[in-house]
Coordinates of C-alpha atoms and ligand atoms in Angstrom, one line a residue:
M1 CA -11.7 -14.3 -9.2
N2 CA -15.0 -13.3 -10.2
F3 CA -16.4 -10.0 -9.4
D4 CA -19.0 -9.6 -11.8
L5 CA -18.8 -6.0 -13.0
K6 CA -21.1 -6.5 -16.3
D7 CA -23.3 -3.6 -16.9
K8 CA -20.9 -1.1 -14.8
T9 CA -19.2 1.7 -16.3
A10 CA -15.6 2.6 -14.6
L11 CA -13.7 5.8 -15.1
V12 CA -10.0 5.0 -14.4
T13 CA -7.7 8.2 -13.9
G14 CA -4.1 7.6 -15.1
G15 CA -5.1 4.4 -16.8
S16 CA -2.5 4.6 -19.5
R17 CA 0.3 2.7 -17.8
G18 CA 1.2 1.0 -14.6
I19 CA -1.3 0.3 -12.0
G20 CA -4.3 2.0 -13.7
L21 CA -3.4 0.2 -16.8
E22 CA -3.8 -3.2 -15.3
I23 CA -7.1 -2.4 -13.1
A24 CA -8.4 -1.2 -16.4
R25 CA -7.7 -4.7 -18.1
S26 CA -9.3 -6.4 -15.1
L27 CA -12.5 -4.2 -15.1
L28 CA -12.9 -5.0 -18.7
N29 CA -12.1 -8.7 -18.0
E30 CA -15.0 -8.4 -15.6
G31 CA -17.2 -7.2 -17.8
A32 CA -17.3 -3.5 -17.1
K33 CA -17.3 -0.6 -19.6
V34 CA -14.3 1.4 -19.2
I35 CA -13.4 5.0 -19.6
L36 CA -9.4 5.9 -19.1
C37 CA -8.1 9.3 -18.7
A38 CA -4.5 10.5 -18.7
R39 CA -2.7 13.5 -20.1
K40 CA -0.9 12.2 -22.9
K41 CA -3.0 11.0 -26.0
E42 CA -0.1 8.8 -27.3
G43 CA -0.1 6.8 -24.0
L44 CA -3.6 6.4 -24.1
D45 CA -3.6 5.3 -27.7
A46 CA -0.9 2.6 -26.9
A47 CA -3.1 1.5 -23.8
A48 CA -6.2 0.8 -26.0
I49 CA -4.0 -1.3 -28.2
T50 CA -2.7 -3.3 -25.4
L51 CA -6.3 -3.7 -24.0
G52 CA -8.3 -4.6 -27.0
N53 CA -12.0 -4.7 -26.6
P54 CA -12.8 -1.3 -28.4
E55 CA -16.3 -1.6 -28.1
K56 CA -16.1 -1.3 -24.3
L57 CA -13.2 1.2 -23.8
T58 CA -13.0 5.0 -24.2
I59 CA -10.0 7.1 -23.9
I60 CA -10.2 10.7 -23.1
P61 CA -7.0 13.0 -22.7
A62 CA -7.5 14.9 -19.7
H63 CA -5.0 16.4 -17.1
I64 CA -7.2 16.0 -13.7
G65 CA -5.3 18.8 -11.9
K66 CA -7.0 21.5 -14.3
P67 CA -10.9 22.0 -13.7
D68 CA -11.8 22.7 -17.2
Q69 CA -10.3 19.7 -18.4
V70 CA -12.0 17.7 -15.7
D71 CA -15.4 19.6 -16.7
A72 CA -14.8 18.5 -20.2
L73 CA -14.3 14.8 -19.2
F74 CA -17.4 14.7 -17.4
A75 CA -19.0 16.5 -20.1
A76 CA -17.8 13.7 -22.6
I77 CA -18.7 11.0 -20.3
E78 CA -22.3 12.4 -19.6
E79 CA -22.9 12.2 -23.2
D80 CA -21.2 8.8 -24.4
H81 CA -22.2 7.0 -21.2
G82 CA -25.0 9.2 -19.2
H83 CA -23.2 8.2 -15.9
I84 CA -20.4 6.1 -14.2
D85 CA -20.9 3.4 -11.6
I86 CA -17.3 3.1 -10.5
L87 CA -14.5 5.7 -10.0
I88 CA -10.8 4.5 -9.7
N89 CA -8.9 7.5 -8.5
N90 CA -5.6 6.2 -9.9
V91 CA -3.5 9.3 -10.8
G92 CA -0.4 9.9 -8.5
M93 CA 2.9 11.6 -9.3
N94 CA 5.8 12.3 -7.1
L95 CA 8.9 14.5 -7.5
I96 CA 11.8 13.9 -5.0
T97 CA 11.3 16.8 -2.5
P98 CA 13.6 18.3 0.0
G99 CA 12.3 19.0 3.6
I100 CA 9.7 21.5 4.1
A101 CA 11.9 24.1 5.2
D102 CA 13.7 24.1 2.0
L103 CA 10.7 23.7 -0.1
D104 CA 9.8 25.9 -2.9
P105 CA 6.1 26.7 -2.9
G106 CA 5.7 25.9 -6.5
L107 CA 6.8 22.3 -6.1
W108 CA 4.5 21.9 -3.2
Q109 CA 1.5 23.5 -5.5
K110 CA 2.3 21.1 -8.2
I111 CA 2.8 17.7 -6.0
I112 CA -0.7 18.8 -4.3
D113 CA -2.6 19.8 -7.5
T114 CA -2.0 16.7 -9.3
N115 CA -2.5 14.2 -6.1
L116 CA -4.9 16.0 -3.8
S117 CA -6.8 18.9 -5.9
G118 CA -7.0 16.4 -8.8
T119 CA -8.4 13.6 -7.0
F120 CA -11.2 16.2 -5.6
L121 CA -12.1 17.5 -8.8
V122 CA -12.8 14.3 -10.3
S123 CA -14.5 12.7 -7.1
R124 CA -16.7 15.9 -7.1
K125 CA -18.1 15.4 -10.3
A126 CA -18.3 11.5 -9.8
A127 CA -20.2 12.1 -6.5
L128 CA -22.8 14.5 -8.3
M129 CA -23.4 11.7 -10.8
M130 CA -23.5 9.0 -8.1
R131 CA -25.6 10.6 -5.7
A132 CA -28.5 11.3 -8.5
K133 CA -28.2 7.5 -9.4
G134 CA -28.4 6.5 -5.8
C135 CA -25.4 4.1 -6.0
G136 CA -21.6 3.8 -7.0
K137 CA -18.2 3.0 -5.7
I138 CA -15.2 5.2 -5.4
V139 CA -11.8 3.9 -4.9
S140 CA -8.6 6.0 -4.4
L141 CA -5.1 5.2 -4.6
S142 CA -3.3 6.3 -1.6
S143 CA 0.4 5.0 -0.4
I144 CA 2.0 4.2 3.0
A145 CA 3.8 7.4 2.4
G146 CA 0.5 9.2 3.6
R147 CA 0.8 7.3 7.0
K148 CA 4.6 7.3 7.8
A149 CA 6.9 10.3 6.9
T150 CA 9.0 9.1 4.4
P151 CA 12.2 11.3 3.3
G152 CA 12.1 12.7 -0.2
M153 CA 8.4 11.9 -0.6
G154 CA 7.0 14.3 2.4
I155 CA 4.5 16.6 0.1
Y156 CA 3.1 13.3 -1.9
G157 CA 2.7 11.9 1.6
I158 CA 0.6 14.9 2.7
A159 CA -1.4 14.7 -0.4
K160 CA -1.8 11.2 0.2
A161 CA -2.9 11.6 3.8
G162 CA -5.4 14.3 2.5
I163 CA -6.5 11.4 0.1
E164 CA -7.3 9.2 3.1
M165 CA -9.4 11.9 5.0
M166 CA -11.2 13.0 1.7
T167 CA -12.2 9.4 1.4
K168 CA -13.8 9.4 5.1
V169 CA -15.4 12.7 4.6
L170 CA -17.1 11.8 1.3
A171 CA -17.8 8.4 2.7
A172 CA -20.1 10.0 5.4
E173 CA -21.8 12.3 3.0
L174 CA -22.6 9.7 0.5
A175 CA -23.3 6.9 2.8
L176 CA -27.2 7.3 2.5
F177 CA -27.2 7.5 -1.2
N178 CA -25.6 4.0 -1.4
V179 CA -22.5 4.9 -2.7
Q180 CA -19.1 3.5 -0.9
V181 CA -16.1 5.5 -0.7
N182 CA -12.7 3.5 0.0
A183 CA -9.0 3.8 -0.6
L184 CA -5.9 1.6 -1.1
A185 CA -2.5 2.4 0.7
P186 CA 0.3 0.0 -0.8
A187 CA 3.9 0.1 -0.1
M188 CA 6.1 -0.1 -3.2
V189 CA 4.9 -1.5 -6.1
R190 CA 6.8 -2.6 -9.4
T191 CA 5.8 0.2 -11.9
E192 CA 7.9 2.9 -13.8
F193 CA 6.8 5.3 -11.0
S194 CA 9.0 3.3 -8.3
K195 CA 11.7 2.2 -10.7
P196 CA 14.4 4.2 -9.2
F197 CA 14.1 2.6 -6.0
W198 CA 13.5 -1.3 -7.3
S199 CA 15.8 -1.2 -10.1
N200 CA 18.7 -0.4 -7.6
K201 CA 19.7 -3.7 -6.3
E202 CA 21.2 -2.3 -2.8
L203 CA 18.1 -0.2 -2.4
L204 CA 15.7 -3.0 -3.2
D205 CA 17.4 -5.4 -0.7
H206 CA 17.1 -2.8 1.9
V207 CA 13.5 -2.3 1.0
N208 CA 12.9 -6.2 1.0
S209 CA 14.5 -6.2 4.3
T210 CA 11.9 -3.8 6.1
I211 CA 8.7 -6.3 4.7
P212 CA 7.8 -9.1 6.6
M213 CA 6.5 -10.8 3.0
A214 CA 10.2 -9.9 2.1
R215 CA 9.4 -8.6 -1.4
I216 CA 7.6 -5.3 -2.8
A217 CA 4.0 -5.7 -4.6
E218 CA 3.8 -6.7 -8.0
I219 CA 0.7 -5.1 -9.8
D220 CA -1.5 -7.9 -9.6
D221 CA -1.1 -7.7 -5.7
V222 CA -2.9 -4.0 -5.7
V223 CA -5.4 -4.8 -8.9
K224 CA -7.4 -7.6 -7.0
P225 CA -8.0 -5.5 -3.8
V226 CA -9.0 -2.6 -5.9
L227 CA -11.3 -4.7 -7.7
F228 CA -12.8 -6.1 -4.7
L229 CA -13.7 -2.4 -3.3
A230 CA -15.3 -1.7 -6.7
S231 CA -17.4 -4.6 -6.2
D232 CA -20.8 -5.6 -4.7
G233 CA -18.5 -7.9 -2.4
S234 CA -17.6 -4.6 -0.2
S235 CA -21.1 -3.3 -0.1
Y236 CA -21.0 -2.8 3.7
I237 CA -17.5 -1.2 3.7
T238 CA -17.2 2.4 3.5
G239 CA -14.8 5.2 4.5
Q240 CA -11.7 2.9 4.7
T241 CA -8.4 2.6 3.7
L242 CA -7.0 -1.0 3.2
V243 CA -3.0 -1.0 3.4
V244 CA -1.5 -3.3 1.0
D245 CA 2.2 -3.8 2.1
G246 CA 3.0 -7.3 2.6
G247 CA 3.1 -6.3 6.4
A248 CA 5.6 -3.5 6.0
T249 CA 3.5 -1.1 8.5
I250 CA 3.0 -3.8 11.3
I251 CA 6.5 -3.9 12.4
Ligands
LIG1 N1 4.2 2.4 -8.0 C1 4.2 2.4 -6.5 O1 5.1 2.1 -6.1 C2 3.2 3.0 -5.8 C3 3.0 2.7 -4.4 C4 2.2 3.4 -3.6 C5 0.9 3.9 -4.1 N2 1.0 4.2 -5.3 C6 0.1 4.9 -6.5 O2 -0.5 4.1 -7.1 C7 -1.1 5.1 -8.2 C8 -0.6 4.5 -9.7 O3 0.7 4.7 -9.6 P1 1.8 4.0 -10.7 O4 3.0 3.5 -10.3 O5 1.1 2.8 -11.6 O6 2.0 5.3 -11.6 P2 2.5 5.6 -12.9 O7 3.3 4.3 -13.6 O8 3.6 6.8 -13.0 O9 1.3 5.9 -13.8 C9 0.6 7.1 -13.6 C10 -0.5 7.3 -14.5 O10 -1.1 8.5 -14.4 C11 -1.2 9.5 -15.3 N3 -1.3 11.0 -14.9 C12 -0.2 11.5 -14.3 N4 -0.4 12.8 -14.1 C13 -1.7 12.8 -14.6 C14 -2.6 14.2 -14.5 N5 -2.3 15.1 -13.8 N6 -4.0 13.9 -15.2 C15 -4.0 12.7 -15.5 N7 -3.4 11.6 -15.7 C16 -2.1 11.8 -15.0 C17 -0.2 9.0 -16.4 O11 -0.2 9.1 -17.6 P3 0.1 10.7 -18.3 O12 1.6 10.9 -17.9 O13 0.1 10.5 -19.9 O14 -0.6 11.5 -17.8 C18 -0.1 7.5 -16.1 O15 -1.1 7.0 -16.9 C19 -0.7 6.3 -7.8 O16 -1.6 7.1 -7.4 C20 0.4 6.3 -7.1 O17 0.8 7.3 -6.2 C21 1.9 3.5 -6.2

């Protein structure tokens, strides 16, 4: 598929492994310059080796939940690239949580800080750049856990539901500046993040039995829709969340 992203500069948060790494690879293949951030420098160095393309790739360690690190990330981007055309809000983390009544407030804060506040901090900076330029694309990774109360993933789901509403709010605010803001809500995707579920055959069989397509997603199933939402092909789509779940939420 050809999305033709040459002359575009994209920031992928959490791009050192999993879905983010493959989004970065596809953006590079489509001709974009790519900036990757993640917390650990070693992970970014390893990603840079597998991606190759050093003239088009920049890696910058940053924790997206920490305002000073997000400021430093965007200061570096402004200095090296001037602006970004595409933001992929890919960072997400989950820690298995008890029910709300039994939840420690510190655990709540940690999950909300990374998933929701981090997405806000990065989107805010990107929105300023894109509004000034008069064009841009923001694509955020949500999850079907943001639409369906999922045991053990309740706070993650609340954060993802917040990302979907942030997508609508930001889309409305930036519509007249030619910036489209959309999200993607996958069900389970085969990455390290979800390995505790898919590596257990009994659990995997159960999950597959709840999906009309009878299989969990591979990373590529998610990357192509992300590229579509980051490309001109989606120029009249904004404020939407595309559900990528093999039909899991239709039954
Ligand atoms: N895999 C699934 O089944 C699934 C399903 C639905 C939705 N999603 C969503 O898809 C996205 C990607 O998931 P994935 O499975 O590819 O995750 P993953 O394999 O765990 O990768 C997460 C990436 O984010 C980085 N990261 C984590 N916390 C960060 C922070 N605070 N600041 C900066 N970078 C951070 C990690 O690097 P460092 O550790 O070095 O920071 C890593 O590069 C997430 O938003 C997730 O919620 C995944």
